[in-house]
mmCIF file with all atom_site columns, C-alpha atoms in Angstrom:
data_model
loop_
_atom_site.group_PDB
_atom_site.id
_atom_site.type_symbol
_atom_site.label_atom_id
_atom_site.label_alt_id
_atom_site.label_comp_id
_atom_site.label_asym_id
_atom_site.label_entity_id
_atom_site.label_seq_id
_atom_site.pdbx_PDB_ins_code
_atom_site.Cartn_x
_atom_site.Cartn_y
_atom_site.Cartn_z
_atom_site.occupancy
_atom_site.B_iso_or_equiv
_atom_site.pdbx_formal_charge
_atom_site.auth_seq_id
_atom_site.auth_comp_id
_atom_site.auth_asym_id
_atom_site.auth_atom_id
_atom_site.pdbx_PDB_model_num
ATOM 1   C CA . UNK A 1 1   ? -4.333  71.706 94.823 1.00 0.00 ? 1316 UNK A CA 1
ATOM 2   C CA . UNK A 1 2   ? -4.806  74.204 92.149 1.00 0.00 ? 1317 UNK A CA 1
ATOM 3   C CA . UNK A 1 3   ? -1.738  75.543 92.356 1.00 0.00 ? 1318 UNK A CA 1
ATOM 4   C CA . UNK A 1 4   ? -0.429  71.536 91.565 1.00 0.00 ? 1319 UNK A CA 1
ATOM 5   C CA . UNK A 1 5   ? -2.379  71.306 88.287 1.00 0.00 ? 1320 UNK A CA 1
ATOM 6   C CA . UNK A 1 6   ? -1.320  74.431 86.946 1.00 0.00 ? 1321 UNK A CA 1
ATOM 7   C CA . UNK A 1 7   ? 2.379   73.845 87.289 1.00 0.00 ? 1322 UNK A CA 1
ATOM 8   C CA . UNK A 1 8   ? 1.924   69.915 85.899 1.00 0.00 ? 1323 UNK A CA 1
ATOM 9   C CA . UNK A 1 9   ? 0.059   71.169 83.188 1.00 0.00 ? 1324 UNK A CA 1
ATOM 10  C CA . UNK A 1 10  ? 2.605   74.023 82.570 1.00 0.00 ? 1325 UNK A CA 1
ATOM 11  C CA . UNK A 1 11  ? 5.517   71.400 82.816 1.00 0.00 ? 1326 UNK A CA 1
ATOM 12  C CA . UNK A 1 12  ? 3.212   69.605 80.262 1.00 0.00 ? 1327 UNK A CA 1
ATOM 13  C CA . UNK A 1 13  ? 2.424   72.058 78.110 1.00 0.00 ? 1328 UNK A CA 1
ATOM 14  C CA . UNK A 1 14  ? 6.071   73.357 77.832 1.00 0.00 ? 1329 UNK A CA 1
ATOM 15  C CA . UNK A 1 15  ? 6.942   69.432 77.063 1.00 0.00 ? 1330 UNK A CA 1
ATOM 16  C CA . UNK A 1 16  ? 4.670   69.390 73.687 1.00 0.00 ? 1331 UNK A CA 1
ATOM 17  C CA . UNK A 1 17  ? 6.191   72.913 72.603 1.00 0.00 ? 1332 UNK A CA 1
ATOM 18  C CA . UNK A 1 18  ? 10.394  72.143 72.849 1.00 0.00 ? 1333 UNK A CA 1
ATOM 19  C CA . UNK A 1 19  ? 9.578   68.545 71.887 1.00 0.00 ? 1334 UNK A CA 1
ATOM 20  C CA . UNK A 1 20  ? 10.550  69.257 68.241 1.00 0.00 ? 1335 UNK A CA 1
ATOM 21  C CA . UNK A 1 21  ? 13.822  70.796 70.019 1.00 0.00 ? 1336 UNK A CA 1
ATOM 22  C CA . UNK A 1 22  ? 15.164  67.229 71.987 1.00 0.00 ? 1337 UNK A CA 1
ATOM 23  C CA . UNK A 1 23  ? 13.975  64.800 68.386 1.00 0.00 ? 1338 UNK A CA 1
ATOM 24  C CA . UNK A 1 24  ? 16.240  67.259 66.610 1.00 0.00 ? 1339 UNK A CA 1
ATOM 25  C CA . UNK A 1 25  ? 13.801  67.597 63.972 1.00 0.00 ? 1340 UNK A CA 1
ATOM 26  C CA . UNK A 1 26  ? 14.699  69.103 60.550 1.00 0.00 ? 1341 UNK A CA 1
ATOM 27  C CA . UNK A 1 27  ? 13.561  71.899 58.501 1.00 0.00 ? 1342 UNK A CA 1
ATOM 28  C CA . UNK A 1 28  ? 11.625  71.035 55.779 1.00 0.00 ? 1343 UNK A CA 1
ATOM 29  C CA . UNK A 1 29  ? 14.315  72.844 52.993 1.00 0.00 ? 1344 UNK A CA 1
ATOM 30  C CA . UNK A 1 30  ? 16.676  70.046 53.862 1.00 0.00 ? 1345 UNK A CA 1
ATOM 31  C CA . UNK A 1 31  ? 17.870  68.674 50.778 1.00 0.00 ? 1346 UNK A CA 1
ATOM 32  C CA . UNK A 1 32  ? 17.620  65.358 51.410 1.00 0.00 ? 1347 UNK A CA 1
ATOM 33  C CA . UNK A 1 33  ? 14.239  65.549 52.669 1.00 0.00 ? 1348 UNK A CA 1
ATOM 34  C CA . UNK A 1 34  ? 13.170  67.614 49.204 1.00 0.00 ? 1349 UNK A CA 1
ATOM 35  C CA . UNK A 1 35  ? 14.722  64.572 47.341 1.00 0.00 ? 1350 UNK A CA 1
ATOM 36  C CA . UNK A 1 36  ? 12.775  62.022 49.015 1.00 0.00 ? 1351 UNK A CA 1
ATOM 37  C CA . UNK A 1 37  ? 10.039  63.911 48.831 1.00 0.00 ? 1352 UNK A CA 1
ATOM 38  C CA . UNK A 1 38  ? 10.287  63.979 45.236 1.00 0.00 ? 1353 UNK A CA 1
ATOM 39  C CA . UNK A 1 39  ? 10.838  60.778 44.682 1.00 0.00 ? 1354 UNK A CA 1
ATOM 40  C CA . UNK A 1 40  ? 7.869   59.906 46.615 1.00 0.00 ? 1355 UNK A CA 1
ATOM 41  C CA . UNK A 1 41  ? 5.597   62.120 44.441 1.00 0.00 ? 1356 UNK A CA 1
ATOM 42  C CA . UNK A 1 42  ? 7.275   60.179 41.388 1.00 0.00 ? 1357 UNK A CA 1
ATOM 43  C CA . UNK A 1 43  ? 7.048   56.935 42.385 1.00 0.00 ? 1358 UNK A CA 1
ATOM 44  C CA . UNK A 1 44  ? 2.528   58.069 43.335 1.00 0.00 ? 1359 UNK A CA 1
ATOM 45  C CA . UNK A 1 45  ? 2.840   59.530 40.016 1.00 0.00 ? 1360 UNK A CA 1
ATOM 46  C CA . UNK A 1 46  ? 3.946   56.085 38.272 1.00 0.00 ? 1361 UNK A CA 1
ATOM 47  C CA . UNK A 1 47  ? 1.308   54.209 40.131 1.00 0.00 ? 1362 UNK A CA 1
ATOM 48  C CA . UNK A 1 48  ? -1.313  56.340 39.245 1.00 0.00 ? 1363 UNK A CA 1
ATOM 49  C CA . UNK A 1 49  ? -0.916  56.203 35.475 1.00 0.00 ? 1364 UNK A CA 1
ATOM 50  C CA . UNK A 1 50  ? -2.953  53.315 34.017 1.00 0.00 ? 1365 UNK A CA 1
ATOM 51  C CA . UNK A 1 51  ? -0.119  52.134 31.281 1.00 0.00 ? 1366 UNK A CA 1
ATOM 52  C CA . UNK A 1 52  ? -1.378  48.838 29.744 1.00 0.00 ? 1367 UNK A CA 1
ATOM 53  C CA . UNK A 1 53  ? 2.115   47.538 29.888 1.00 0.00 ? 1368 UNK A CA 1
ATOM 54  C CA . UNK A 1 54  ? 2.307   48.570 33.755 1.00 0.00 ? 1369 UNK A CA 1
ATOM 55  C CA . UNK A 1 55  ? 5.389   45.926 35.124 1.00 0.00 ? 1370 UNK A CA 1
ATOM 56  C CA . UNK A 1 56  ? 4.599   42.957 37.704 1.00 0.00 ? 1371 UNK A CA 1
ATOM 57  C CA . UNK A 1 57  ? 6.074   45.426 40.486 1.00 0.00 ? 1372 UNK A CA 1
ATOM 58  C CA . UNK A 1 58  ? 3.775   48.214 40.094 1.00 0.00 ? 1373 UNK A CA 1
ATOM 59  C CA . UNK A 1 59  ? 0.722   45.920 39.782 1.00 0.00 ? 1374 UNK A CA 1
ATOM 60  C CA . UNK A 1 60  ? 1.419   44.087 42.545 1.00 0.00 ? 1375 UNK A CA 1
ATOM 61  C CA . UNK A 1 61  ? 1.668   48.093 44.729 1.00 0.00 ? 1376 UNK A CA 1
ATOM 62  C CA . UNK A 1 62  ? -1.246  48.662 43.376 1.00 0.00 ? 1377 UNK A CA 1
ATOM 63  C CA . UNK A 1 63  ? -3.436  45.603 44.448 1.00 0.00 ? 1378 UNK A CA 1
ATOM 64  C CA . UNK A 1 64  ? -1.496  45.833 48.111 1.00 0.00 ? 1379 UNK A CA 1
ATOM 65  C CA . UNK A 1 65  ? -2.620  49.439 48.303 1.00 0.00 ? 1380 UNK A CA 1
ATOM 66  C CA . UNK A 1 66  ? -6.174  48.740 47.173 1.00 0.00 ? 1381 UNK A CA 1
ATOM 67  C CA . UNK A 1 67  ? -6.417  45.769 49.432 1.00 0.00 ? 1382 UNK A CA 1
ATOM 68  C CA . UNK A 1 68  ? -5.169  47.948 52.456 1.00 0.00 ? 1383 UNK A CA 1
ATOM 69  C CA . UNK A 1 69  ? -7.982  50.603 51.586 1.00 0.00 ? 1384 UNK A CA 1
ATOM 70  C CA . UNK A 1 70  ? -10.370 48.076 51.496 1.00 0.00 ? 1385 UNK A CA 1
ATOM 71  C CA . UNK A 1 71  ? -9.925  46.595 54.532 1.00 0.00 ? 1386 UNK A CA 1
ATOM 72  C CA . UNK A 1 72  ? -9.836  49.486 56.190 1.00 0.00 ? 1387 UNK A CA 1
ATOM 73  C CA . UNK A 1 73  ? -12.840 50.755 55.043 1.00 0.00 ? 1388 UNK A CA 1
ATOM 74  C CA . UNK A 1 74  ? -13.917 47.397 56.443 1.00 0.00 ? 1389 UNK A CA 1
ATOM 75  C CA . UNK A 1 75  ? -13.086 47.515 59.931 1.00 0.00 ? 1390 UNK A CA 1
ATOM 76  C CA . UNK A 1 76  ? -14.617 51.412 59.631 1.00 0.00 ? 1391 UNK A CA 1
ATOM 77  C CA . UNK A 1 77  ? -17.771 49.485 58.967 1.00 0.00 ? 1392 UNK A CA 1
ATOM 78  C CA . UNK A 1 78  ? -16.780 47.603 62.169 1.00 0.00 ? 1393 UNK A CA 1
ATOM 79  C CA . UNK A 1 79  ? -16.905 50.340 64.053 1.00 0.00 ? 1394 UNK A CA 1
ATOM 80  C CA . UNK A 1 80  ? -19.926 52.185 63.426 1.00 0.00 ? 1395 UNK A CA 1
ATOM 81  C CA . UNK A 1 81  ? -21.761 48.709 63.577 1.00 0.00 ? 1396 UNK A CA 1
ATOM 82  C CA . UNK A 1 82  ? -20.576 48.114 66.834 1.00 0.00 ? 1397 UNK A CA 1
ATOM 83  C CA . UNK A 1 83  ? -21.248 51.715 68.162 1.00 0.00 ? 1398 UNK A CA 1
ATOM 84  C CA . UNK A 1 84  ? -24.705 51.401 66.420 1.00 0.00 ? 1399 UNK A CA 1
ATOM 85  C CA . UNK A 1 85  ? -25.525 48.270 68.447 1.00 0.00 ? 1400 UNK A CA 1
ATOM 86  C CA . UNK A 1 86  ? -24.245 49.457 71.506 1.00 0.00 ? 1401 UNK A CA 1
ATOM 87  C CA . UNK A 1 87  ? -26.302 52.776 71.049 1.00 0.00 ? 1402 UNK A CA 1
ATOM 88  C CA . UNK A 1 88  ? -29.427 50.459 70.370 1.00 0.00 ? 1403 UNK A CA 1
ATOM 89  C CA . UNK A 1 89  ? -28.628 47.948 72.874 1.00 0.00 ? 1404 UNK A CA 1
ATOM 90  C CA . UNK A 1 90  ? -31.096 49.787 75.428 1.00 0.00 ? 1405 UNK A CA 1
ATOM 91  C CA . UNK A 1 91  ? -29.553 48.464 78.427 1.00 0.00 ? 1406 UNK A CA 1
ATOM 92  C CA . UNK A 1 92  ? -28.929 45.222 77.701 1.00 0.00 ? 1407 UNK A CA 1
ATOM 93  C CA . UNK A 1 93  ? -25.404 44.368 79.057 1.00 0.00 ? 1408 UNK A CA 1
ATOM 94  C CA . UNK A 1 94  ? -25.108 40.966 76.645 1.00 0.00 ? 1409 UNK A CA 1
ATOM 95  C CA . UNK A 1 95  ? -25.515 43.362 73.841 1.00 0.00 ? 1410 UNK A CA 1
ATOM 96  C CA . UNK A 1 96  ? -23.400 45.822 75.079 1.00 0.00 ? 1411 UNK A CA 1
ATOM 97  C CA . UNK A 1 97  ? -20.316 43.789 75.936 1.00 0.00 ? 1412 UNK A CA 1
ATOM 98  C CA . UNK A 1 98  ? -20.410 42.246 72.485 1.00 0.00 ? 1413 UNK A CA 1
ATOM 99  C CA . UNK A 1 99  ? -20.524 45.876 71.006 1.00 0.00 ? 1414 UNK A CA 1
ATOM 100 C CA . UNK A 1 100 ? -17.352 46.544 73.224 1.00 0.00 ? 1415 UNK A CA 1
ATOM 101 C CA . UNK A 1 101 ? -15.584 43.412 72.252 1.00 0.00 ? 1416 UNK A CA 1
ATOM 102 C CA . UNK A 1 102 ? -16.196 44.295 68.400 1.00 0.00 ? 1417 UNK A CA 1
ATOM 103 C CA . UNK A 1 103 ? -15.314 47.669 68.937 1.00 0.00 ? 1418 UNK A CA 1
ATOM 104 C CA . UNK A 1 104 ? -12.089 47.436 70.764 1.00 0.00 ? 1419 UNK A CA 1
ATOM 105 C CA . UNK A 1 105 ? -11.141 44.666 68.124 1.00 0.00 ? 1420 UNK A CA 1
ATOM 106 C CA . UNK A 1 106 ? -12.343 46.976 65.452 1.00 0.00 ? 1421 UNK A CA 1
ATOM 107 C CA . UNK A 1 107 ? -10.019 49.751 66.556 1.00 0.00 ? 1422 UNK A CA 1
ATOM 108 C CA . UNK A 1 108 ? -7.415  47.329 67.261 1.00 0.00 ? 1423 UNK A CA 1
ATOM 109 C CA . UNK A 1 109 ? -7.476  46.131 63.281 1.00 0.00 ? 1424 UNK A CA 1
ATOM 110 C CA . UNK A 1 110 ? -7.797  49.661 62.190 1.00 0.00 ? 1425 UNK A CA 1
ATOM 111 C CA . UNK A 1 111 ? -4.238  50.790 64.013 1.00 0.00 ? 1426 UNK A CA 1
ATOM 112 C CA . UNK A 1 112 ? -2.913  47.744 62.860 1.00 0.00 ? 1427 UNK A CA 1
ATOM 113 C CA . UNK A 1 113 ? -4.114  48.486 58.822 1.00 0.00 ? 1428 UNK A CA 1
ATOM 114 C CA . UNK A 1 114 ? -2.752  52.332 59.738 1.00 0.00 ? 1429 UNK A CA 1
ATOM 115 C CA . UNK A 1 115 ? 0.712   50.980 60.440 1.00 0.00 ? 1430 UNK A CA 1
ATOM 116 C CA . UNK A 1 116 ? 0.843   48.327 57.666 1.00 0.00 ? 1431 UNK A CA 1
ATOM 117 C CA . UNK A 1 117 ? -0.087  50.789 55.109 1.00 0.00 ? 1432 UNK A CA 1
ATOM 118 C CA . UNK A 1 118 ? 2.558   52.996 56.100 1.00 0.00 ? 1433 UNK A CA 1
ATOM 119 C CA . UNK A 1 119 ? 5.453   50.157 56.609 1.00 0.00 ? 1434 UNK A CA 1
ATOM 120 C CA . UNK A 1 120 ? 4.283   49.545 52.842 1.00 0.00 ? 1435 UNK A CA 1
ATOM 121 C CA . UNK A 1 121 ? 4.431   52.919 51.622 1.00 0.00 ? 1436 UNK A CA 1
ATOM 122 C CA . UNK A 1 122 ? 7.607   53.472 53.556 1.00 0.00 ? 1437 UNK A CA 1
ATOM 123 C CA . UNK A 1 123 ? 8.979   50.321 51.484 1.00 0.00 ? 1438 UNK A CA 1
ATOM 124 C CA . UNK A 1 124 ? 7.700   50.440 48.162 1.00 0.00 ? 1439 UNK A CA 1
ATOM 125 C CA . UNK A 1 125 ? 9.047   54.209 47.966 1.00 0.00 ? 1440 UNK A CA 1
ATOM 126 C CA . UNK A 1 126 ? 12.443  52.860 49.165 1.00 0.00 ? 1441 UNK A CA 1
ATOM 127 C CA . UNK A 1 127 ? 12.409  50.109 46.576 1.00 0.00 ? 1442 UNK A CA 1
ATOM 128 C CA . UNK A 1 128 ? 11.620  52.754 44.074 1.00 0.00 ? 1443 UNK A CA 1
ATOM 129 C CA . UNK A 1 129 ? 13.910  54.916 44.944 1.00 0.00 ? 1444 UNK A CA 1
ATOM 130 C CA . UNK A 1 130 ? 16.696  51.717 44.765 1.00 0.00 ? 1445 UNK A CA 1
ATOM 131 C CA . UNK A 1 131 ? 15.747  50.687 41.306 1.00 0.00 ? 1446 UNK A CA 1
ATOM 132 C CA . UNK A 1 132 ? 15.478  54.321 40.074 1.00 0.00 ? 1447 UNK A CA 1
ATOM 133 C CA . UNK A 1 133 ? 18.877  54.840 41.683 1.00 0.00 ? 1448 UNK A CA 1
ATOM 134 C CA . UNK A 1 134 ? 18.196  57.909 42.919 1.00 0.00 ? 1449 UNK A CA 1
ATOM 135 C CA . UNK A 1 135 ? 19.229  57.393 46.433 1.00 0.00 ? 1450 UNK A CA 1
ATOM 136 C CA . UNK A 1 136 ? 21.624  60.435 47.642 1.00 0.00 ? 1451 UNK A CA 1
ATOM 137 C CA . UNK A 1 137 ? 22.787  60.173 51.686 1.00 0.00 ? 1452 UNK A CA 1
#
């Protein structure tokens, strides 16, 4: 039985270490990567100056960002209220299953947020990068 769980966990373990191998991932000196790395770094750079003549575009980033934050931050309130009820709950399975339900719907929101703010970032840097014109493939 031992014997078992040390070969699946060195089949495992061998897995993690080539995987950057079989996704053929890149070296970080690429030049393409550098570029859209910089333009990235730009385009934080233009949102975070406060310009009183910022453009619709940038102010409309800038309040999707925020909201993003903030709504994460809200279902992170979520969370530790649920796991504070269910931690108080002393036994009480009514308590606890609504503590579960918030929780689990909590973390559910929280992935969710995760993924939307990325898509966004992902977007609004591509945008930027279109009507800067520096786009090199």
């Amino acid at each position: 039985m031992f014997k078992k769980i040390s070969i699946i966990t060195f089949i495992i373990c061998l897995g993690f270490i080539s995987l950057p191998f079989f996704v053929h991932a890149e070296d970080a000196n690429d030049n393409l990567n550098q570029q859209i790395l910089a333009t990235h770094n730009q385009f934080e750079i233009d949102l975070t100056d406060n310009n009183t003549s910022d453009s619709i575009d940038v102010v409309v980033i800038r309040l999707i960002k925020y909201l993003l934050g903030f709504i994460g931050l809200v279902f992170i309130v979520f969370i530790l209220w649920s796991g504070w009820q269910w931690m108080t709950s002393g036994g009480n399975t009514e308590r606890v299953d609504k503590a579960k339900k918030r929780l689990i719907a909590a973390v559910i929101g929280m992935i969710i947020i995760v993924i939307s703010y990325a898509i966004a970032d992902f977007v609004f840097t591509a945008i930027y990068q279109a009507m800067s014109g520096e786009i090199t493939v």
